[in-house]
Structure formats: structure tokens, C-alpha cells
CSV table of N, CA, C and O in Angstrom, one decimal:
chain,number,residue,atom,x,y,z
V,1,MET,N,196.5,-22.9,-88.5
V,1,MET,CA,197.7,-24.0,-87.8
V,1,MET,C,198.2,-24.0,-86.1
V,1,MET,O,198.1,-22.8,-86.3
V,2,PRO,N,198.1,-24.9,-85.4
V,2,PRO,CA,197.7,-24.8,-83.9
V,2,PRO,C,199.7,-24.5,-84.0
V,2,PRO,O,200.4,-25.1,-84.5
V,3,GLY,N,199.5,-23.7,-82.6
V,3,GLY,CA,200.8,-23.1,-82.3
V,3,GLY,C,201.5,-21.9,-83.3
V,3,GLY,O,202.7,-21.6,-83.2
V,4,THR,N,200.5,-21.2,-84.3
V,4,THR,CA,200.6,-20.1,-85.1
V,4,THR,C,200.2,-18.8,-84.5
V,4,THR,O,199.1,-19.0,-83.9
V,5,LEU,N,200.9,-18.3,-84.0
V,5,LEU,CA,200.8,-16.7,-83.4
V,5,LEU,C,199.9,-15.5,-84.6
V,5,LEU,O,200.7,-15.5,-85.8
V,6,THR,N,199.3,-15.2,-84.1
V,6,THR,CA,198.9,-14.2,-85.4
V,6,THR,C,199.5,-12.9,-85.5
V,6,THR,O,200.3,-12.6,-84.1
V,7,PRO,N,199.6,-11.8,-86.3
V,7,PRO,CA,199.9,-10.4,-86.0
V,7,PRO,C,199.6,-9.9,-84.6
V,7,PRO,O,200.5,-9.6,-84.4
V,8,LEU,N,198.9,-9.8,-84.6
V,8,LEU,CA,198.6,-9.2,-83.2
V,8,LEU,C,199.3,-10.0,-82.0
V,8,LEU,O,199.3,-9.3,-81.5
V,9,GLU,N,198.9,-11.3,-81.8
V,9,GLU,CA,199.4,-11.7,-80.9
V,9,GLU,C,201.3,-12.1,-80.6
V,9,GLU,O,201.6,-11.5,-79.6
V,10,GLU,N,202.0,-11.4,-81.7
V,10,GLU,CA,203.1,-11.3,-81.9
V,10,GLU,C,203.3,-10.3,-81.1
V,10,GLU,O,204.3,-9.9,-81.0
V,11,ASP,N,202.8,-9.1,-82.0
V,11,ASP,CA,202.6,-7.3,-81.2
V,11,ASP,C,202.3,-7.6,-79.8
V,11,ASP,O,203.6,-7.1,-79.4
V,12,LEU,N,201.4,-8.3,-79.2
V,12,LEU,CA,200.9,-8.1,-78.3
V,12,LEU,C,202.1,-8.6,-77.3
V,12,LEU,O,202.8,-8.4,-75.9
V,13,LEU,N,203.0,-9.6,-77.6
V,13,LEU,CA,204.0,-10.6,-77.0
V,13,LEU,C,205.4,-9.5,-76.8
V,13,LEU,O,206.0,-9.6,-76.0
V,14,ALA,N,205.8,-8.7,-77.9
V,14,ALA,CA,206.6,-7.9,-78.4
V,14,ALA,C,206.5,-6.4,-77.4
V,14,ALA,O,207.9,-6.1,-76.8
V,15,ALA,N,205.4,-6.0,-77.2
V,15,ALA,CA,204.9,-5.0,-75.8
V,15,ALA,C,205.3,-5.8,-75.1
V,15,ALA,O,204.9,-4.9,-73.4
V,16,LEU,N,205.3,-7.1,-73.8
V,16,LEU,CA,205.0,-7.2,-73.3
V,16,LEU,C,206.0,-6.9,-72.3
V,16,LEU,O,207.3,-7.2,-72.5
V,17,ASP,N,206.2,-6.7,-70.8
V,17,ASP,CA,206.9,-5.8,-70.2
V,17,ASP,C,207.0,-7.0,-68.8
V,17,ASP,O,206.1,-7.0,-67.7
V,18,ALA,N,207.9,-8.6,-69.1
V,18,ALA,CA,208.1,-9.1,-68.1
V,18,ALA,C,208.1,-8.8,-66.6
V,18,ALA,O,207.7,-9.3,-65.3
V,19,ALA,N,209.2,-7.8,-66.3
V,19,ALA,CA,209.5,-7.3,-65.5
V,19,ALA,C,208.0,-6.7,-64.5
V,19,ALA,O,207.5,-6.5,-64.1
V,20,ALA,N,207.5,-5.8,-65.4
V,20,ALA,CA,206.3,-5.1,-64.8
V,20,ALA,C,205.5,-5.7,-64.3
V,20,ALA,O,204.7,-5.5,-63.5
V,21,LEU,N,205.4,-7.0,-65.1
V,21,LEU,CA,204.2,-8.0,-65.4
V,21,LEU,C,204.4,-8.6,-63.6
V,21,LEU,O,203.5,-9.1,-62.7
V,22,ALA,N,205.5,-9.0,-63.5
V,22,ALA,CA,206.3,-9.2,-61.8
V,22,ALA,C,206.1,-8.4,-61.1
V,22,ALA,O,205.5,-8.6,-60.0
V,23,ASP,N,206.1,-7.4,-60.9
V,23,ASP,CA,205.9,-6.4,-60.2
V,23,ASP,C,204.4,-6.3,-60.1
V,23,ASP,O,204.0,-5.8,-58.8
V,24,HIS,N,203.3,-6.2,-61.2
V,24,HIS,CA,202.0,-5.8,-60.8
V,24,HIS,C,201.7,-7.4,-59.9
V,24,HIS,O,200.9,-7.3,-59.2
V,25,LEU,N,202.0,-8.5,-60.4
V,25,LEU,CA,202.0,-9.8,-59.4
V,25,LEU,C,202.1,-9.8,-58.2
V,25,LEU,O,201.5,-10.0,-57.3
V,26,ALA,N,202.9,-9.0,-57.8
V,26,ALA,CA,203.7,-8.6,-56.6
V,26,ALA,C,202.9,-8.2,-55.9
V,26,ALA,O,203.0,-8.3,-54.5
V,27,ARG,N,202.3,-7.0,-56.1
V,27,ARG,CA,201.2,-6.0,-55.5
V,27,ARG,C,200.5,-6.8,-55.5
V,27,ARG,O,199.6,-6.2,-54.8
V,28,LEU,N,199.8,-7.5,-55.9
V,28,LEU,CA,198.5,-7.7,-56.4
V,28,LEU,C,198.7,-9.1,-55.1
V,28,LEU,O,197.7,-9.4,-54.4
V,29,ARG,N,199.7,-10.0,-54.7
V,29,ARG,CA,199.7,-11.0,-53.9
V,29,ARG,C,200.4,-10.2,-52.4
V,29,ARG,O,199.0,-10.8,-51.5
V,30,ASP,N,200.8,-8.7,-52.0
V,30,ASP,CA,201.0,-8.4,-51.1
V,30,ASP,C,199.3,-7.2,-51.1
V,30,ASP,O,199.5,-7.0,-49.4
V,31,LEU,N,198.5,-7.2,-51.4
V,31,LEU,CA,196.9,-7.1,-51.4
V,31,LEU,C,196.5,-8.0,-50.6
V,31,LEU,O,195.2,-7.7,-50.1
V,32,ALA,N,196.6,-9.0,-51.1
V,32,ALA,CA,196.1,-10.2,-50.9
V,32,ALA,C,195.8,-10.7,-48.8
V,32,ALA,O,196.4,-10.1,-48.8
V,33,PRO,N,193.9,-10.8,-48.6
V,33,PRO,CA,194.0,-10.6,-47.2
V,33,PRO,C,194.6,-12.1,-46.6
V,33,PRO,O,194.5,-13.2,-47.6
V,34,PRO,N,194.6,-11.9,-45.4
V,34,PRO,CA,195.2,-13.4,-45.2
V,34,PRO,C,193.7,-14.0,-45.1
V,34,PRO,O,193.1,-14.2,-45.1
V,35,ALA,N,194.4,-15.7,-44.9
V,35,ALA,CA,193.5,-16.6,-45.0
V,35,ALA,C,192.2,-16.9,-44.1
V,35,ALA,O,192.3,-16.3,-42.8
V,36,GLY,N,191.1,-16.5,-44.3
V,36,GLY,CA,190.0,-16.4,-44.1
V,36,GLY,C,189.4,-15.4,-42.8
V,36,GLY,O,188.6,-15.2,-42.0
V,37,ALA,N,189.9,-14.4,-43.6
V,37,ALA,CA,189.3,-12.7,-43.1
V,37,ALA,C,188.1,-12.6,-44.2
V,37,ALA,O,187.9,-12.9,-45.2
V,38,ALA,N,187.8,-11.4,-43.4
V,38,ALA,CA,186.5,-11.2,-43.9
V,38,ALA,C,186.5,-10.3,-45.0
V,38,ALA,O,187.4,-9.5,-44.8
V,39,PRO,N,185.8,-10.4,-46.2
V,39,PRO,CA,185.5,-9.9,-47.5
V,39,PRO,C,186.0,-8.2,-47.2
V,39,PRO,O,185.0,-7.6,-46.3
V,40,PRO,N,186.5,-7.5,-47.8
V,40,PRO,CA,186.3,-6.1,-47.6
V,40,PRO,C,185.0,-5.4,-47.3
V,40,PRO,O,184.3,-5.6,-48.4
V,41,GLY,N,185.2,-4.4,-46.8
V,41,GLY,CA,184.0,-3.3,-47.0
V,41,GLY,C,183.6,-3.2,-48.4
V,41,GLY,O,184.3,-2.8,-49.2
V,42,GLU,N,182.3,-2.3,-48.7
V,42,GLU,CA,181.8,-1.7,-49.6
V,42,GLU,C,182.8,-0.7,-50.1
V,42,GLU,O,183.2,0.5,-49.7
V,43,GLY,N,183.5,-0.8,-51.4
V,43,GLY,CA,184.4,0.3,-52.0
V,43,GLY,C,186.0,0.1,-51.1
V,43,GLY,O,186.8,0.9,-51.2
V,44,ARG,N,186.2,-0.3,-50.5
V,44,ARG,CA,187.1,-1.0,-49.8
V,44,ARG,C,188.3,-1.8,-50.2
V,44,ARG,O,189.3,-2.8,-50.0
V,45,ASP,N,188.0,-2.2,-51.6
V,45,ASP,CA,188.7,-3.9,-52.0
V,45,ASP,C,190.2,-3.3,-52.5
V,45,ASP,O,190.2,-2.7,-53.6
V,46,PRO,N,190.9,-3.1,-52.0
V,46,PRO,CA,192.8,-3.2,-52.4
V,46,PRO,C,192.9,-4.0,-53.6
V,46,PRO,O,193.7,-2.8,-54.5
V,47,PHE,N,192.5,-5.1,-54.3
V,47,PHE,CA,192.9,-5.3,-55.6
V,47,PHE,C,191.8,-4.2,-56.9
V,47,PHE,O,192.3,-3.8,-57.3
V,48,ALA,N,190.4,-4.2,-56.6
V,48,ALA,CA,189.8,-3.2,-57.4
V,48,ALA,C,190.4,-2.1,-57.4
V,48,ALA,O,190.5,-1.2,-58.6
V,49,GLY,N,190.9,-1.4,-55.9
V,49,GLY,CA,191.3,-0.1,-56.3
V,49,GLY,C,192.9,0.1,-57.1
V,49,GLY,O,193.2,0.8,-57.8
V,50,TYR,N,193.6,-0.9,-57.2
V,50,TYR,CA,194.9,-1.1,-57.4
V,50,TYR,C,194.9,-1.4,-59.2
V,50,TYR,O,195.0,-1.0,-59.6
V,51,ILE,N,193.6,-2.1,-59.1
V,51,ILE,CA,193.4,-2.0,-60.7
V,51,ILE,C,193.1,-1.1,-61.6
V,51,ILE,O,193.5,-0.8,-63.0
V,52,ARG,N,192.1,-0.5,-60.6
V,52,ARG,CA,191.3,1.1,-60.8
V,52,ARG,C,192.2,1.6,-61.5
V,52,ARG,O,193.1,2.6,-62.5
V,53,ALA,N,193.5,1.8,-60.6
V,53,ALA,CA,194.2,3.5,-60.2
V,53,ALA,C,195.3,2.7,-61.7
V,53,ALA,O,196.1,3.9,-62.3
V,54,THR,N,196.1,1.3,-61.8
V,54,THR,CA,196.5,0.9,-62.8
V,54,THR,C,196.2,1.6,-64.6
V,54,THR,O,197.1,2.1,-65.1
V,55,VAL,N,194.8,0.6,-64.9
V,55,VAL,CA,194.5,1.0,-65.7
V,55,VAL,C,193.9,2.6,-66.1
V,55,VAL,O,194.8,3.0,-67.4
V,56,ARG,N,193.5,3.0,-65.7
V,56,ARG,CA,193.6,4.6,-65.3
V,56,ARG,C,194.7,5.3,-65.7
V,56,ARG,O,195.0,6.3,-66.4
V,57,GLY,N,196.4,4.6,-65.0
V,57,GLY,CA,197.0,5.0,-65.4
V,57,GLY,C,197.9,4.9,-66.3
V,57,GLY,O,198.6,6.0,-67.1
V,58,TRP,N,197.6,4.7,-67.1
V,58,TRP,CA,197.8,4.0,-68.9
V,58,TRP,C,196.4,4.6,-69.6
V,58,TRP,O,196.8,4.5,-71.3
V,59,GLY,N,195.5,5.7,-69.0
V,59,GLY,CA,194.9,6.1,-69.8
V,59,GLY,C,193.6,6.0,-70.7
V,59,GLY,O,193.1,6.0,-71.3
V,60,VAL,N,193.5,4.5,-70.1
V,60,VAL,CA,192.4,3.4,-70.7
V,60,VAL,C,190.9,3.6,-69.2
V,60,VAL,O,191.3,3.7,-68.5
V,61,PRO,N,190.3,4.0,-70.1
V,61,PRO,CA,188.8,4.2,-69.4
V,61,PRO,C,187.9,3.3,-69.1
V,61,PRO,O,188.1,1.8,-69.4
V,62,LEU,N,187.9,3.1,-67.3
V,62,LEU,CA,187.7,1.9,-66.8
V,62,LEU,C,186.1,1.9,-65.9
V,62,LEU,O,185.9,3.1,-65.6
V,63,THR,N,185.1,1.1,-65.8
V,63,THR,CA,184.4,1.0,-65.1
V,63,THR,C,184.2,-0.1,-64.7
V,63,THR,O,184.4,-1.4,-65.1
V,64,LEU,N,184.1,-0.3,-63.5
V,64,LEU,CA,184.1,-1.6,-62.5
V,64,LEU,C,182.5,-1.8,-62.1
V,64,LEU,O,182.2,-0.8,-61.8
V,65,HIS,N,182.6,-3.1,-62.2
V,65,HIS,CA,180.8,-3.6,-61.6
V,65,HIS,C,181.2,-4.0,-60.2
V,65,HIS,O,182.1,-5.1,-60.5
V,66,ARG,N,180.4,-4.5,-59.4
V,66,ARG,CA,180.7,-5.2,-58.5
V,66,ARG,C,179.3,-6.5,-58.2
V,66,ARG,O,178.2,-5.4,-59.2
V,67,PHE,N,178.7,-7.8,-58.2
V,67,PHE,CA,178.0,-8.6,-57.9
V,67,PHE,C,178.1,-9.0,-56.9
V,67,PHE,O,179.3,-9.8,-56.7
V,68,ASP,N,177.1,-9.6,-56.6
V,68,ASP,CA,176.8,-10.2,-55.6
V,68,ASP,C,176.9,-12.2,-55.3
V,68,ASP,O,177.2,-12.8,-57.1
V,69,ALA,N,178.7,-13.0,-55.4
V,69,ALA,CA,178.3,-14.1,-55.8
V,69,ALA,C,178.8,-15.0,-55.0
V,69,ALA,O,179.3,-14.3,-53.4
V,70,LEU,N,178.4,-16.1,-54.5
V,70,LEU,CA,178.5,-16.9,-53.4
V,70,LEU,C,180.0,-17.8,-54.0
V,70,LEU,O,179.9,-18.6,-54.4
V,71,LEU,N,180.7,-17.2,-53.5
V,71,LEU,CA,182.2,-17.6,-53.5
V,71,LEU,C,182.4,-18.7,-52.2
V,71,LEU,O,183.0,-17.6,-51.1
V,72,PRO,N,183.7,-19.9,-52.0
V,72,PRO,CA,183.0,-20.0,-51.1
V,72,PRO,C,185.4,-19.6,-50.8
V,72,PRO,O,186.1,-19.7,-51.5
V,73,LEU,N,185.7,-19.2,-49.1
V,73,LEU,CA,186.5,-18.8,-48.8
V,73,LEU,C,187.3,-20.0,-47.5
V,73,LEU,O,186.5,-19.5,-46.8
V,74,PRO,N,188.2,-20.4,-48.2
V,74,PRO,CA,188.4,-21.3,-46.9
V,74,PRO,C,189.1,-20.5,-46.3
V,74,PRO,O,189.9,-19.3,-45.9
V,75,GLY,N,189.0,-21.4,-44.7
V,75,GLY,CA,189.5,-21.1,-43.2
V,75,GLY,C,190.8,-21.4,-43.1
V,75,GLY,O,191.3,-21.9,-44.4
V,76,ALA,N,191.7,-20.9,-42.0
V,76,ALA,CA,192.9,-21.4,-42.0
V,76,ALA,C,192.9,-22.9,-41.9
V,76,ALA,O,191.7,-23.7,-41.3
V,77,ALA,N,194.6,-23.5,-42.4
V,77,ALA,CA,193.9,-25.1,-42.3
V,77,ALA,C,195.6,-25.1,-41.3
V,77,ALA,O,196.0,-24.3,-41.4
V,78,ARG,N,195.2,-26.2,-41.1
V,78,ARG,CA,196.4,-26.7,-39.8
V,78,ARG,C,196.8,-28.4,-39.9
V,78,ARG,O,195.5,-29.1,-40.1
V,79,PHE,N,198.0,-29.0,-40.4
V,79,PHE,CA,198.4,-29.8,-40.2
V,79,PHE,C,199.5,-30.7,-39.3
V,79,PHE,O,200.6,-30.1,-39.6
V,80,THR,N,199.3,-31.5,-38.7
V,80,THR,CA,200.1,-32.1,-37.6
V,80,THR,C,200.4,-33.6,-37.8
V,80,THR,O,199.5,-33.9,-38.1
V,81,LEU,N,201.7,-33.9,-37.1
V,81,LEU,CA,202.2,-35.5,-37.0
V,81,LEU,C,202.3,-35.8,-35.7
V,81,LEU,O,203.4,-34.7,-35.2
V,82,ALA,N,201.7,-36.9,-35.2
V,82,ALA,CA,201.9,-37.3,-33.9
V,82,ALA,C,203.6,-37.2,-33.5
V,82,ALA,O,204.5,-37.8,-34.8
V,83,GLY,N,204.4,-37.1,-32.4
V,83,GLY,CA,206.1,-36.8,-32.8
V,83,GLY,C,206.6,-36.0,-33.3
V,83,GLY,O,208.2,-35.7,-33.7
V,84,ARG,N,205.9,-35.0,-34.1
V,84,ARG,CA,206.7,-33.9,-34.2
V,84,ARG,C,206.2,-32.1,-34.2
V,84,ARG,O,205.5,-32.4,-33.5
V,85,ASP,N,207.9,-31.6,-33.5
V,85,ASP,CA,207.0,-30.4,-32.6
V,85,ASP,C,206.7,-29.5,-33.2
V,85,ASP,O,206.1,-28.6,-32.9
V,86,ALA,N,207.0,-29.6,-34.9
V,86,ALA,CA,206.2,-28.0,-35.5
V,86,ALA,C,205.2,-28.5,-36.7
V,86,ALA,O,205.1,-29.6,-36.8
V,87,PRO,N,204.1,-27.8,-36.5
V,87,PRO,CA,203.1,-28.0,-37.8
V,87,PRO,C,203.8,-28.1,-39.3
V,87,PRO,O,204.7,-27.5,-39.1
V,88,VAL,N,203.4,-29.0,-39.8
V,88,VAL,CA,203.3,-29.0,-41.5
V,88,VAL,C,202.6,-28.1,-41.8
V,88,VAL,O,201.5,-27.7,-41.6
V,89,PRO,N,203.1,-27.3,-42.9
V,89,PRO,CA,202.6,-26.5,-44.0
V,89,PRO,C,201.3,-26.8,-43.9
V,89,PRO,O,201.3,-28.1,-44.9
V,90,ALA,N,200.1,-26.2,-44.6
V,90,ALA,CA,198.8,-26.7,-45.3
V,90,ALA,C,197.9,-25.4,-46.0
V,90,ALA,O,198.2,-24.0,-45.6
V,91,LEU,N,197.6,-26.0,-46.8
V,91,LEU,CA,196.9,-24.8,-47.6
V,91,LEU,C,195.1,-25.3,-47.7
V,91,LEU,O,194.6,-26.8,-47.9
V,92,ALA,N,194.0,-24.8,-47.1
V,92,ALA,CA,192.7,-25.3,-47.3
V,92,ALA,C,192.4,-24.7,-48.2
V,92,ALA,O,192.8,-23.3,-49.6
V,93,LEU,N,192.1,-25.8,-49.6
V,93,LEU,CA,190.9,-25.3,-50.9
V,93,LEU,C,189.8,-24.9,-50.5
V,93,LEU,O,188.8,-25.5,-50.0
V,94,PRO,N,189.3,-24.3,-51.6
V,94,PRO,CA,188.1,-24.0,-51.6
V,94,PRO,C,186.7,-24.8,-51.9
V,94,PRO,O,187.5,-25.6,-52.5
V,95,GLY,N,186.1,-25.3,-51.4
V,95,GLY,CA,185.4,-26.0,-51.6
V,95,GLY,C,185.7,-27.2,-50.4
V,95,GLY,O,185.5,-28.7,-50.2
V,96,SER,N,186.7,-27.2,-50.2
V,96,SER,CA,186.8,-28.0,-48.3
V,96,SER,C,186.3,-28.3,-47.6
V,96,SER,O,185.7,-27.3,-47.5
V,97,ALA,N,186.0,-29.8,-47.6
V,97,ALA,CA,184.8,-30.1,-46.3
V,97,ALA,C,184.9,-29.7,-44.7
V,97,ALA,O,186.3,-29.6,-44.6
V,98,PRO,N,184.6,-29.0,-44.2
V,98,PRO,CA,184.9,-27.8,-43.0
V,98,PRO,C,184.8,-29.8,-41.7
V,98,PRO,O,184.4,-30.5,-41.9
V,99,THR,N,185.8,-29.7,-40.8
V,99,THR,CA,186.4,-30.3,-39.9
V,99,THR,C,185.4,-30.1,-38.3
V,99,THR,O,185.2,-28.7,-38.8
V,100,PRO,N,185.4,-31.1,-37.5
V,100,PRO,CA,185.1,-30.6,-36.5
V,100,PRO,C,185.9,-29.6,-36.0
V,100,PRO,O,187.1,-29.6,-36.6
V,101,PRO,N,185.5,-29.3,-34.5
V,101,PRO,CA,186.6,-28.2,-34.1
V,101,PRO,C,188.0,-28.7,-33.3
V,101,PRO,O,189.1,-27.9,-33.7
V,102,ASP,N,187.7,-30.0,-33.1
V,102,ASP,CA,189.3,-30.6,-32.6
V,102,ASP,C,189.6,-31.4,-33.9
V,102,ASP,O,190.5,-32.0,-33.9
V,103,GLY,N,189.7,-30.7,-34.7
V,103,GLY,CA,189.6,-31.3,-36.5
V,103,GLY,C,189.6,-32.8,-36.4
V,103,GLY,O,188.7,-34.0,-35.8
V,104,LEU,N,190.6,-33.6,-37.3
V,104,LEU,CA,190.3,-35.0,-37.2
V,104,LEU,C,191.7,-35.1,-37.4
V,104,LEU,O,192.7,-35.6,-37.5
V,105,THR,N,191.5,-36.9,-37.1
V,105,THR,CA,192.5,-37.9,-36.7
V,105,THR,C,192.4,-39.3,-37.4
V,105,THR,O,191.6,-39.7,-37.7
V,106,ALA,N,194.1,-39.5,-38.0
V,106,ALA,CA,193.7,-40.6,-39.3
V,106,ALA,C,195.0,-41.1,-39.4
V,106,ALA,O,196.2,-40.8,-39.0
V,107,ASP,N,194.9,-42.1,-39.7
V,107,ASP,CA,196.5,-43.3,-39.2
V,107,ASP,C,197.1,-42.4,-40.6
V,107,ASP,O,196.7,-42.1,-42.0
V,108,LEU,N,198.6,-42.4,-41.4
V,108,LEU,CA,199.3,-41.7,-42.1
V,108,LEU,C,200.0,-43.0,-42.8
V,108,LEU,O,200.6,-44.2,-42.2
V,109,ARG,N,199.5,-43.3,-44.2
V,109,ARG,CA,199.7,-44.5,-44.8
V,109,ARG,C,201.0,-44.0,-45.8
V,109,ARG,O,200.6,-43.3,-46.7
V,110,ALA,N,201.7,-45.6,-46.4
V,110,ALA,CA,202.4,-43.9,-47.6
V,110,ALA,C,201.2,-44.8,-48.3
V,110,ALA,O,200.5,-45.8,-48.9
V,111,ALA,N,201.6,-44.3,-49.7
V,111,ALA,CA,200.6,-44.2,-51.1
V,111,ALA,C,201.3,-45.7,-51.8
V,111,ALA,O,202.6,-45.5,-51.7
V,112,ASP,N,200.4,-46.4,-52.2
V,112,ASP,CA,200.9,-47.1,-53.7
V,112,ASP,C,201.2,-46.7,-54.7
V,112,ASP,O,201.0,-45.5,-55.4
V,113,PRO,N,202.5,-47.4,-55.3
V,113,PRO,CA,203.3,-46.8,-56.2
V,113,PRO,C,202.3,-46.7,-57.6
V,113,PRO,O,201.5,-47.4,-57.5
């Protein structure tokens, strides 16, 4: 029946420490390189190092494997409006189309409801 938890799922949920999970997520966020930064060199991946140390600290044997992958890493994004002194926060998404060095200019229009 959908929505019903197995005994294993119930045990896992009971053992979940939300505060510890939040701490791990905050640490991983702090380790994230700035947008557009070059990937770290061999053996210098801060995410892998943190995960390795954490899991081994739990007494779990761990082997990390590295593979070559073609992943789009977006660069910095900038969005400005004419007549506004400060840029508007922007986020480049993986797979976003590159723009010319001088950017693009377009009219701002309200979306149809």
C-alpha cells in the first residue's frame, strides 16, 4: 500500500538526527567552490575529503572512486535593469546557453496571466 513505511524505513527515520543532518549540509555548503571556479586538482576535492572522513569516523569502510565526466559548470551570472543602480541577483543554470561578452539586451515585459 503506497504511503506505508516498512519496519526498516521506520527504524531509519527514528535514527535520523535532523540537527546533525543540518550540520553536514551546512559544512558541504561551506565547502562549495564559487561559481565558475576551476575544479580542484586530483586528491583535493573538499567534498570527497569531508565525506571520507565523516563516513570513516562512523566506522564504515569506504573506498572512493573517481571518474571523468563531462558536467556543465555554469559561470557567473549577472542581470541588470536599466534605471536601477544595483544588479539583480542571478543564477546561471547548468546547460545555460553562453552569451556574448557584452551580454544580451531585451525589453522587459509582463508575463501573460
